Short mmCIF file of C-alpha atoms in Angstrom, two decimals:
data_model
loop_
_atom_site.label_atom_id
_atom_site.label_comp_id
_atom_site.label_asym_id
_atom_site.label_seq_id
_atom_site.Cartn_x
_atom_site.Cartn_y
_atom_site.Cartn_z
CA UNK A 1 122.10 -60.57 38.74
CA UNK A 2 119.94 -62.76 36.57
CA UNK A 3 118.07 -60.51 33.54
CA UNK A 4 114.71 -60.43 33.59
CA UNK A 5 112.95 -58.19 30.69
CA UNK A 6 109.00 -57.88 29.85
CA UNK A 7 107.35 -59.77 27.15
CA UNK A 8 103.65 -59.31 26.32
CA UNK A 9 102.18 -63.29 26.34
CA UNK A 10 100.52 -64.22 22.68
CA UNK A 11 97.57 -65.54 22.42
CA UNK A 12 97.36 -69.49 21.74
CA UNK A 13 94.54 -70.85 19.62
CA UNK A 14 94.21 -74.59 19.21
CA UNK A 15 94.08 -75.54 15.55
CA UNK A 16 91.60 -78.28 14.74
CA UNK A 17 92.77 -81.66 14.22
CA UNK A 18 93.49 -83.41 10.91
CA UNK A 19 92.26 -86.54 9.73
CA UNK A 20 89.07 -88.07 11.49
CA UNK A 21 88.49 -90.43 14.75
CA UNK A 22 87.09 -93.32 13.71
CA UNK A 23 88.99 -93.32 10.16
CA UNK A 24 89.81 -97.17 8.63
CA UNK A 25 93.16 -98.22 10.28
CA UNK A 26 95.11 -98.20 6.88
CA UNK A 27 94.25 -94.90 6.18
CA UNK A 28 95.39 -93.65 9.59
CA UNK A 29 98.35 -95.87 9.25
CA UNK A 30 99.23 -94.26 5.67
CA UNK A 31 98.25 -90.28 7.50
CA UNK A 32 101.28 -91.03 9.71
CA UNK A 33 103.70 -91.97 7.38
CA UNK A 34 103.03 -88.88 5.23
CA UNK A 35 103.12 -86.85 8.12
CA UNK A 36 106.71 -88.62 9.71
CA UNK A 37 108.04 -88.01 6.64
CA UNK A 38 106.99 -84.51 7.05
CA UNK A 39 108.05 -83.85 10.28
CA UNK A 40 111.45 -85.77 10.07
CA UNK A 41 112.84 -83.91 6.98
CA UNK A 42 115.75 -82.71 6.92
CA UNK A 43 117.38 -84.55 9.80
CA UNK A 44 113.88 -85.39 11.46
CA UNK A 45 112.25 -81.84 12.40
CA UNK A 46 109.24 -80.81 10.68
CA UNK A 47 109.05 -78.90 7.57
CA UNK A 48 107.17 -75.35 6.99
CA UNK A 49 103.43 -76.45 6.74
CA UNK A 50 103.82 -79.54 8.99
CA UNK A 51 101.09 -80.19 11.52
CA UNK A 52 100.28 -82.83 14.11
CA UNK A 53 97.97 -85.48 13.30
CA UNK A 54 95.02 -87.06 15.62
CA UNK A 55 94.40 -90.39 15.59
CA UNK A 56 93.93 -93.25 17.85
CA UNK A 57 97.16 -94.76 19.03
CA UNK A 58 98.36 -97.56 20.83
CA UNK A 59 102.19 -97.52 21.78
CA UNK A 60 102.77 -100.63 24.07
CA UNK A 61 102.98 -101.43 26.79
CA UNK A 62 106.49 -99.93 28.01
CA UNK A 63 109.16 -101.09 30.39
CA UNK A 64 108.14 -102.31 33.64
CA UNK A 65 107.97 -100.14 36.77
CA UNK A 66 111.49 -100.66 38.70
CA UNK A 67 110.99 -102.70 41.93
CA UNK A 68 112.50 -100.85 44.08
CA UNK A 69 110.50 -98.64 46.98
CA UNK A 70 109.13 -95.04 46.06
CA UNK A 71 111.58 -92.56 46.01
CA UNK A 72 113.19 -90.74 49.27
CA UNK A 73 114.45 -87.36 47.18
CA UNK A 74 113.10 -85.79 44.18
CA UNK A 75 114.48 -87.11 40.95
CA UNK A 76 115.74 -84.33 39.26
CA UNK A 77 116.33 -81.64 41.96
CA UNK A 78 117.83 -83.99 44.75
CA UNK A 79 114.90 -81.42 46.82
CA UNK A 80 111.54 -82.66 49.28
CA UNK A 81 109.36 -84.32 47.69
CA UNK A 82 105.73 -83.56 46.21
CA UNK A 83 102.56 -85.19 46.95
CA UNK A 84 102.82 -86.53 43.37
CA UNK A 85 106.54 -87.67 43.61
CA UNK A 86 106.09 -89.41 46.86
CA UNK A 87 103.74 -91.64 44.87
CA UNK A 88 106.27 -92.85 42.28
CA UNK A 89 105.11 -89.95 39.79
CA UNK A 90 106.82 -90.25 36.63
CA UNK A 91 108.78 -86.73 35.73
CA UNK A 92 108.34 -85.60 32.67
CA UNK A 93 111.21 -84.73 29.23
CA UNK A 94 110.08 -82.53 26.91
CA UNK A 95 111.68 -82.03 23.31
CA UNK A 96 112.16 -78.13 22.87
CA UNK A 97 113.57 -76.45 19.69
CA UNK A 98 116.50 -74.63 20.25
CA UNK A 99 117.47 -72.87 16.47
CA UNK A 100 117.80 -69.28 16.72
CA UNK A 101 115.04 -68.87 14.51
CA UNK A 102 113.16 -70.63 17.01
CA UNK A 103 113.26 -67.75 19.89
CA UNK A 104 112.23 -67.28 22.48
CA UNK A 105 110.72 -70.16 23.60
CA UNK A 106 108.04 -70.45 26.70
CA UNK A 107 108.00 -72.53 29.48
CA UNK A 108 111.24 -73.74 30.11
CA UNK A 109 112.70 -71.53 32.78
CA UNK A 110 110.28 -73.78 35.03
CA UNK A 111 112.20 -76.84 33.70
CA UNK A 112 113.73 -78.39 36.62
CA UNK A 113 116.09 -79.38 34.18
CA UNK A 114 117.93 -78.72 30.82
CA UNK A 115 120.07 -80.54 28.58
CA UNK A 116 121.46 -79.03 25.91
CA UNK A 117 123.43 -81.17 22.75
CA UNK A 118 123.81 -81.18 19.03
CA UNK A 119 121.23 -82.31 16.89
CA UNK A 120 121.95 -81.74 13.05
CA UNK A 121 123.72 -78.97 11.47
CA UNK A 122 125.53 -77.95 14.22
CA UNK A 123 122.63 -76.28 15.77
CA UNK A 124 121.48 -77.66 19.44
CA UNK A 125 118.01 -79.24 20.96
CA UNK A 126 117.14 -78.72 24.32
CA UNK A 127 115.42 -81.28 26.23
CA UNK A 128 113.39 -79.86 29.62
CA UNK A 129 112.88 -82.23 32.81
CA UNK A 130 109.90 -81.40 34.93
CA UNK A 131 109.61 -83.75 38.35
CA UNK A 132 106.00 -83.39 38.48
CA UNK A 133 104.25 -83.37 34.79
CA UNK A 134 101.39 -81.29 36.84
CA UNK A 135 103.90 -78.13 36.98
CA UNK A 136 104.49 -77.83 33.35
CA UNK A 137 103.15 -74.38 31.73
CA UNK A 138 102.47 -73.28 28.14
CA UNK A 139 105.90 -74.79 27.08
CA UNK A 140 107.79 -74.76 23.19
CA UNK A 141 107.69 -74.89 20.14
CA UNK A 142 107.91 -78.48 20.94
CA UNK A 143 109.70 -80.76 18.13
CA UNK A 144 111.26 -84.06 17.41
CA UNK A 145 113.05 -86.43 19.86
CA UNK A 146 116.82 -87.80 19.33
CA UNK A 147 118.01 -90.96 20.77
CA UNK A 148 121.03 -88.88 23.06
CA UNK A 149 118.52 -86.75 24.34
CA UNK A 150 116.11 -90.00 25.30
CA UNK A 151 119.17 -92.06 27.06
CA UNK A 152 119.35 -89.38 29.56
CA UNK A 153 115.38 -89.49 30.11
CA UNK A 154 114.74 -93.59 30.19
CA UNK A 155 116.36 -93.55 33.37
CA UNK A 156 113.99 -91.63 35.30
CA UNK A 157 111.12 -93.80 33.21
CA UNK A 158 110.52 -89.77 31.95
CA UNK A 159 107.02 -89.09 30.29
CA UNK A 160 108.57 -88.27 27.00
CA UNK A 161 107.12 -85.82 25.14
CA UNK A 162 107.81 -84.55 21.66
CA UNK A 163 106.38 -84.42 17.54
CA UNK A 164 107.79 -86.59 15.64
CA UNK A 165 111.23 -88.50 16.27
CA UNK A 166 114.62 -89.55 13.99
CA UNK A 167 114.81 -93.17 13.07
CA UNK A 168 117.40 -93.65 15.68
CA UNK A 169 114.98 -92.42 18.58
CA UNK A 170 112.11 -94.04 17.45
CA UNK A 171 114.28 -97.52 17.18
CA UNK A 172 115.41 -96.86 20.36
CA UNK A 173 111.79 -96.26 21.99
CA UNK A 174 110.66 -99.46 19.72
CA UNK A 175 113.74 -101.70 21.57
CA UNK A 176 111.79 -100.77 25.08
CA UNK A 177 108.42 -100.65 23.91
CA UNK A 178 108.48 -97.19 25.02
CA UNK A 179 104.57 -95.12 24.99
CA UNK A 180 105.11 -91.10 24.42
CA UNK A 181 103.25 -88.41 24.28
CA UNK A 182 103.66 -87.73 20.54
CA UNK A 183 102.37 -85.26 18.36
CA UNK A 184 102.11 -87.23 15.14
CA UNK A 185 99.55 -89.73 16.69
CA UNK A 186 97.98 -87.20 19.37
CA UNK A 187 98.23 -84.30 17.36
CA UNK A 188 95.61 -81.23 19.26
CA UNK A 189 94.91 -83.71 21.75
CA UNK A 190 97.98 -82.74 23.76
CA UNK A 191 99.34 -79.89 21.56
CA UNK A 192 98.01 -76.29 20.38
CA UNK A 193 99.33 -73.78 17.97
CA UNK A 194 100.03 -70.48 18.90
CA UNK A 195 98.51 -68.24 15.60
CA UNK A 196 99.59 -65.27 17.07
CA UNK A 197 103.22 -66.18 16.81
CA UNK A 198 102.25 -67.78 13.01
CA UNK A 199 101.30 -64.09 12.17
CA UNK A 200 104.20 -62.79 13.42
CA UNK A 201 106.52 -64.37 10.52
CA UNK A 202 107.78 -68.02 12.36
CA UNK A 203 107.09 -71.12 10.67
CA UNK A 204 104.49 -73.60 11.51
CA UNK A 205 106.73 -76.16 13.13
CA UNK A 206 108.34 -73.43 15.72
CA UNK A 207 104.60 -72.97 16.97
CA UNK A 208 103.56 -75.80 18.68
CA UNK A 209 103.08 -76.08 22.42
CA UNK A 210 102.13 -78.05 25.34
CA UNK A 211 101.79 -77.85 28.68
CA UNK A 212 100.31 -79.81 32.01
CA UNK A 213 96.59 -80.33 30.62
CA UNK A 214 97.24 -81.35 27.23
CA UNK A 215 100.25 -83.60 28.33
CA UNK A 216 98.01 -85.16 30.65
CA UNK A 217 95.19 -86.08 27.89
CA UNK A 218 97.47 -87.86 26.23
CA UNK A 219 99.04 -90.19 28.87
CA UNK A 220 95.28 -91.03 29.24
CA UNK A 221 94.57 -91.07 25.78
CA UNK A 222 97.85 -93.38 24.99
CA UNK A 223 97.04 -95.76 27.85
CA UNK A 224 100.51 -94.49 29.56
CA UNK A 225 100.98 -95.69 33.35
CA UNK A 226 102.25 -92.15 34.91
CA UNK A 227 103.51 -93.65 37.65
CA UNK A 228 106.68 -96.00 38.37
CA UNK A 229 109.25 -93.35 38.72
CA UNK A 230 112.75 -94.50 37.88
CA UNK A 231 116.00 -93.46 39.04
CA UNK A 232 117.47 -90.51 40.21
CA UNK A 233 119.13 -87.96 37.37
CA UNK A 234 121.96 -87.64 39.46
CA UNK A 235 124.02 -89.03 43.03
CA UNK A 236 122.97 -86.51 45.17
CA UNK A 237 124.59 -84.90 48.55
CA UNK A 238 122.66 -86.34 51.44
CA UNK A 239 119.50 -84.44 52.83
CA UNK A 240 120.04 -82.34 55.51
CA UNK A 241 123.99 -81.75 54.38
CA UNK A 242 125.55 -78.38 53.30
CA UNK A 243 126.64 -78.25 49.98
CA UNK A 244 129.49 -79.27 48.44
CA UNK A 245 131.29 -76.68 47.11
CA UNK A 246 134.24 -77.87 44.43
CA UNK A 247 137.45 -76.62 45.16
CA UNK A 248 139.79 -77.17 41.91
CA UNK A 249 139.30 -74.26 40.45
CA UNK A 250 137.04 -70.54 39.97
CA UNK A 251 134.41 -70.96 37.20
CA UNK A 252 132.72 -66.80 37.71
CA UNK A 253 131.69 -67.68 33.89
CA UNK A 254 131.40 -70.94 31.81
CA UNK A 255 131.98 -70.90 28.22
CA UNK A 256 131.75 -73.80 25.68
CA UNK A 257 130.54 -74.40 22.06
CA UNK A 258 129.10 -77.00 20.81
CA UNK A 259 129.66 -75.94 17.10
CA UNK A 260 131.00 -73.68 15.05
CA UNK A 261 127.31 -71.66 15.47
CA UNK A 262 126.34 -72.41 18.86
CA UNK A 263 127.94 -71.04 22.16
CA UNK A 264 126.84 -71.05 25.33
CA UNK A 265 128.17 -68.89 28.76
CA UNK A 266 126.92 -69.26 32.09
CA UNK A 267 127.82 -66.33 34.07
CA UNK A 268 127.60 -67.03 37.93
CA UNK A 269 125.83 -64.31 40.39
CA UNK A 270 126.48 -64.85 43.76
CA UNK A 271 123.67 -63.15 45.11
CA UNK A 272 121.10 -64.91 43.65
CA UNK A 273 123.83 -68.24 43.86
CA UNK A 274 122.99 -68.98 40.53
CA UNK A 275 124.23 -69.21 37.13
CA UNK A 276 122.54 -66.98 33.88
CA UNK A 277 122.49 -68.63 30.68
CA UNK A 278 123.20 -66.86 27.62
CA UNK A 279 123.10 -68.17 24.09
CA UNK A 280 123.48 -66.41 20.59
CA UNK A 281 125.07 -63.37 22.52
CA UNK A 282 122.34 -62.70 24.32
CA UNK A 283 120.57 -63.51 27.88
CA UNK A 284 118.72 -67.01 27.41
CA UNK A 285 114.87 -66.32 28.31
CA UNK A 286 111.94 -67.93 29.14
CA UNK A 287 108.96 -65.52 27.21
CA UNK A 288 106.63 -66.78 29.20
CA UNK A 289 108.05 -64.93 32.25
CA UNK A 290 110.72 -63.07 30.69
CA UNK A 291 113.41 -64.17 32.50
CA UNK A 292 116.93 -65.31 32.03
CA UNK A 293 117.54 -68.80 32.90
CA UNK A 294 119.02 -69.52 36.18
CA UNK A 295 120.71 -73.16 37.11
CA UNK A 296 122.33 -73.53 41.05
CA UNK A 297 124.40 -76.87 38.95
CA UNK A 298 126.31 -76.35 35.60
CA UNK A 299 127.82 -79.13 34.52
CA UNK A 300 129.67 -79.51 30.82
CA UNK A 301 130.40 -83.26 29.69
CA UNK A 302 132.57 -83.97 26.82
CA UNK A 303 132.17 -87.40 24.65
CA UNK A 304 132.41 -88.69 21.18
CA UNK A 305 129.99 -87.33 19.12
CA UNK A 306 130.14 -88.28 15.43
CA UNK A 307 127.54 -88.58 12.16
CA UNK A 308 125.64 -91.93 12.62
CA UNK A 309 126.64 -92.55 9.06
CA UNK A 310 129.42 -90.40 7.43
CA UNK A 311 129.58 -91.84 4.27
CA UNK A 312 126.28 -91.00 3.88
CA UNK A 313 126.09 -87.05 2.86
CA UNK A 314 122.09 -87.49 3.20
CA UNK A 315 122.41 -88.61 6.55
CA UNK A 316 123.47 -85.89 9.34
CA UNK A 317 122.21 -87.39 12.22
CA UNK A 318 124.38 -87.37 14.82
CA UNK A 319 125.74 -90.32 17.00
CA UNK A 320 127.09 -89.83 20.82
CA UNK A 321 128.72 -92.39 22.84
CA UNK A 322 126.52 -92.23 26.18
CA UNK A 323 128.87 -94.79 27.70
CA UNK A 324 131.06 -92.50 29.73
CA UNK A 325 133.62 -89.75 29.05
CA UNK A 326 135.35 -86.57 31.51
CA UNK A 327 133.76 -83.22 31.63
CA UNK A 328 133.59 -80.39 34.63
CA UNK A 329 131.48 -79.49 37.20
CA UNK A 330 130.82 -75.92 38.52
CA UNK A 331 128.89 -74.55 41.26
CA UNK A 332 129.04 -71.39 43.40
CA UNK A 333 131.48 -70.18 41.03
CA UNK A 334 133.44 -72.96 41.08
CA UNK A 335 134.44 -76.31 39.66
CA UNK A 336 136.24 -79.56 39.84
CA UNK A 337 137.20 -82.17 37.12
CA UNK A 338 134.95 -84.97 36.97
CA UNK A 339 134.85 -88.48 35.17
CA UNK A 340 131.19 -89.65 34.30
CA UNK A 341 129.78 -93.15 33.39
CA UNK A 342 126.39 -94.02 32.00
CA UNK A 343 126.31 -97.32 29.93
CA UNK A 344 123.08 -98.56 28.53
CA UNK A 345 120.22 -96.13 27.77
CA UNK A 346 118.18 -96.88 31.02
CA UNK A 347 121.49 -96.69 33.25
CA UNK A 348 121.83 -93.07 35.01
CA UNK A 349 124.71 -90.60 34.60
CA UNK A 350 126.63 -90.98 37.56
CA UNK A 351 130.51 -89.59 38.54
CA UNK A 352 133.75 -90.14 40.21
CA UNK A 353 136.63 -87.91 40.86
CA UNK A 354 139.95 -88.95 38.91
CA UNK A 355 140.83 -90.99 41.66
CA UNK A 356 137.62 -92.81 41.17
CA UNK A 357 135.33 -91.63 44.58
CA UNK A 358 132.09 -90.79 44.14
CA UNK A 359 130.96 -86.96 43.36
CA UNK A 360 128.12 -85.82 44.24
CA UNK A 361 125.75 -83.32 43.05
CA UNK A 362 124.14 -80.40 44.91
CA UNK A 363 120.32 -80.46 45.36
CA UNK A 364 118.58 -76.98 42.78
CA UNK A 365 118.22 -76.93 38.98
CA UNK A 366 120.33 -78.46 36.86
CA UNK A 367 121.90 -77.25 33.42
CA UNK A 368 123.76 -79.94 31.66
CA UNK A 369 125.75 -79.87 28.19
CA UNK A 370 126.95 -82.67 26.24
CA UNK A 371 129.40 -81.68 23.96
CA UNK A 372 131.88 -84.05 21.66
CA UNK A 373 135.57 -83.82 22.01
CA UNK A 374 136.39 -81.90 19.27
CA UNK A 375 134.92 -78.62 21.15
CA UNK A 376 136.82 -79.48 24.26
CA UNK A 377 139.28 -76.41 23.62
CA UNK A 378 136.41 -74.10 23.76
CA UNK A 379 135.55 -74.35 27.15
CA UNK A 380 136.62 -71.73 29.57
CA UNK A 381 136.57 -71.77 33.14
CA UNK A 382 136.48 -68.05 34.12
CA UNK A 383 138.21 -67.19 30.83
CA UNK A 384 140.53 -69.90 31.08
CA UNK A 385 140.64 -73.29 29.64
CA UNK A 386 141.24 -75.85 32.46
CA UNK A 387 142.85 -78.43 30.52
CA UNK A 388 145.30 -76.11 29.58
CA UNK A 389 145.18 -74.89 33.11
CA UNK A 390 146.36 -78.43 34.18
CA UNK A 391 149.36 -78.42 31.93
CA UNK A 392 150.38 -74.99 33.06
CA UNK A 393 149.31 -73.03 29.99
CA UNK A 394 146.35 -70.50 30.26
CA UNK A 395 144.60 -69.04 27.27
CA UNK A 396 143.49 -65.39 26.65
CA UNK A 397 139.98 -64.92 27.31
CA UNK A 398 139.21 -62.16 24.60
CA UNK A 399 141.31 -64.38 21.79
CA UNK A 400 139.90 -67.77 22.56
CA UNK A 401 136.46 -67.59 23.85
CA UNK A 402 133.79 -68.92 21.84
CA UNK A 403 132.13 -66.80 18.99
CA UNK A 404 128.38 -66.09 20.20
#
């Protein structure tokens, strides 16, 4: 059964913002330097004592709406469609910090959505998919955007929205002319800081937060189009079928780390028909609502992952090859093998089976891990590694499972 504990709500005060409307354009120019290079130390997040910054902005004009007719599903749950996403409503991807130090966060146990990979450090960044931007709630602390993270949202044409990005992200956004909502141009226009949880001991940059209201004032404020929806997340199992239940193998629990400090398990309950994330050895939960969160599709997708530059020691940033790679899907306790294929940043994840058919995903909430190679031993499938499963060897669960 999925946890679910009590956790009184803090209040959120908005702080006022810095630096003044109708400022000269060099000195707004030279406040967001200063503050980027605040809020991208040490491998792009921001320091204790960063804050967003208001100013005017103007981010370009982005990529053209896709051509083709309004959508027929929704984009990241496969599900019926809103009013808003039967209009072409852009979903929104928002850029959640995931260090321990960082917890709990609020908000994203309404994602529709969650991707989960390494950032610097070895510790992770979570990046939550809403279909309709109108949906989201009090969500963070909100921080900076990394280009893996954005591949998987340009797809959709995703509302991005984050503080702050690494040079590789913001390159990336620059090659598509990409508008965001970010906090280092829109700074209390479409972000407030939570003093309460200042006062409790966390550091500035793990207290900033968004939600619905504030995101929209700054898609109006940034000139952003919010609608010209893109393509689906995923190759979904036709409306109206039964679901598609994989038949390789049991997967009761998933287990994978992504780093020597991070672990995940997923831990399937087949009376809700969901799987209950846990992370740092304990249930993963939303404060807002305090409960654990629940995905109906797990999936685990293993790649290259590498520093951008190791023979830099200054540079930690990390580099993923988002052009395809093998990885495992599980749900209702299950799981098959699967080979996915991306390509360029505004292509879609899509997979095949070994053989090279299409797989399809089931329609619910999606929780989705991209992890490099060198942590494909830690995975376990029900306590057992299925690679090793495939050659005939099984591991011990107790011995081999990943440290929490």
């Amino acid at each position: 059964m999925c946890f679910s504990v009590f956790e009184t709500t803090r209040k959120t005060t908005q702080v006022p913002a810095k630096g003044a409307k109708y400022m000269k354009r060099i000195t707004a120019i030279l406040l967001a330097a200063v503050l980027a290079f605040a809020m991208t130390a040490c491998g792009g997040d921001a320091q204790s004592g960063a804050k967003p910054a208001e100013e005017e902005h103007s981010a370009g004009s982005g990529p053209s709406a896709p051509e083709s007719e309004l959508p027929e599903r929704d984009l990241i749950t496969g599900g019926a469609l809103s009013d808003y996403t039967k209009e072409g409503g852009r979903p929104a991807a928002i850029m959640i910090d995931n260090a321990r130090a960082a917890l709990p966060q609020r908000g994203i146990g309404s994602a529709d959505a969650l991707f989960e990979m390494v950032a610097e450090g070895g510790i992770t960044r979570l990046m939550a998919l809403f279909s309709n931007p109108n949906d989201v709630p009090l969500i963070g602390p909100v921080r900076s955007a990394r280009d893996q993270h954005l591949q998987c949202a340009l797809p959709m044409r995703s509302l991005i929205v984050h503080i702050g990005t690494s040079i590789y992200a913001e390159n990336l956004l620059s090659q598509y002319a990409y508008p965001t909502v970010n906090g280092l141009y829109l700074g209390t226009t479409s972000f407030v800081f939570d003093e309460g949880r200042k006062n409790e001991g966390y550091h500035n940059e793990h207290c900033w937060y968004t939600d619905a209201e504030k995101i929209a004032a700054g898609i109006e404020k940034s000139g952003i189009d919010p609608n010209g929806a893109g393509k689906s997340l995923f190759a979904f199992v036709p409306e109206g079928s039964d679901a598609v239940v994989p038949e390789q193998g049991d997967a009761p629990e998933v287990a994978v780390s992504f780093s020597p400090s991070v672990a995940v398990t997923l831990t399937y309950d087949g009376e809700s028909g969901k799987y209950g994330k846990t992370a740092y050895g304990e249930p993963h939960l939303d404060a807002e609502t305090g409960e654990q969160l629940c995905f109906e599709n797990v999936l685990v997708l293993f790649t290259e992952v590498r520093r951008k530059n190791p023979d830099d020691p200054n540079n930690i940033v990390m580099d993923f090859d988002m052009s395809s790679g093998s990885g495992y899907y599980c749900y209702g306790g299950k799981y098959r093998k699967v080979e996915w294929k991306k390509g360029a940043p505004e292509d879609p994840i899509r997979f095949t089976d070994e053989q090279g058919n299409a797989v399809q995903i089931n329609t619910g909430k999606s929780y989705v891990a991209i992890v490099g190679n060198d942590c494909r031993e830690t995975l376990l499938l029900g306590g057992v590694n299925p690679q090793a499963a495939e050659g005939g060897e099984t591991q011990d669960a107790a011995s081999e499972a990943p440290a929490e």
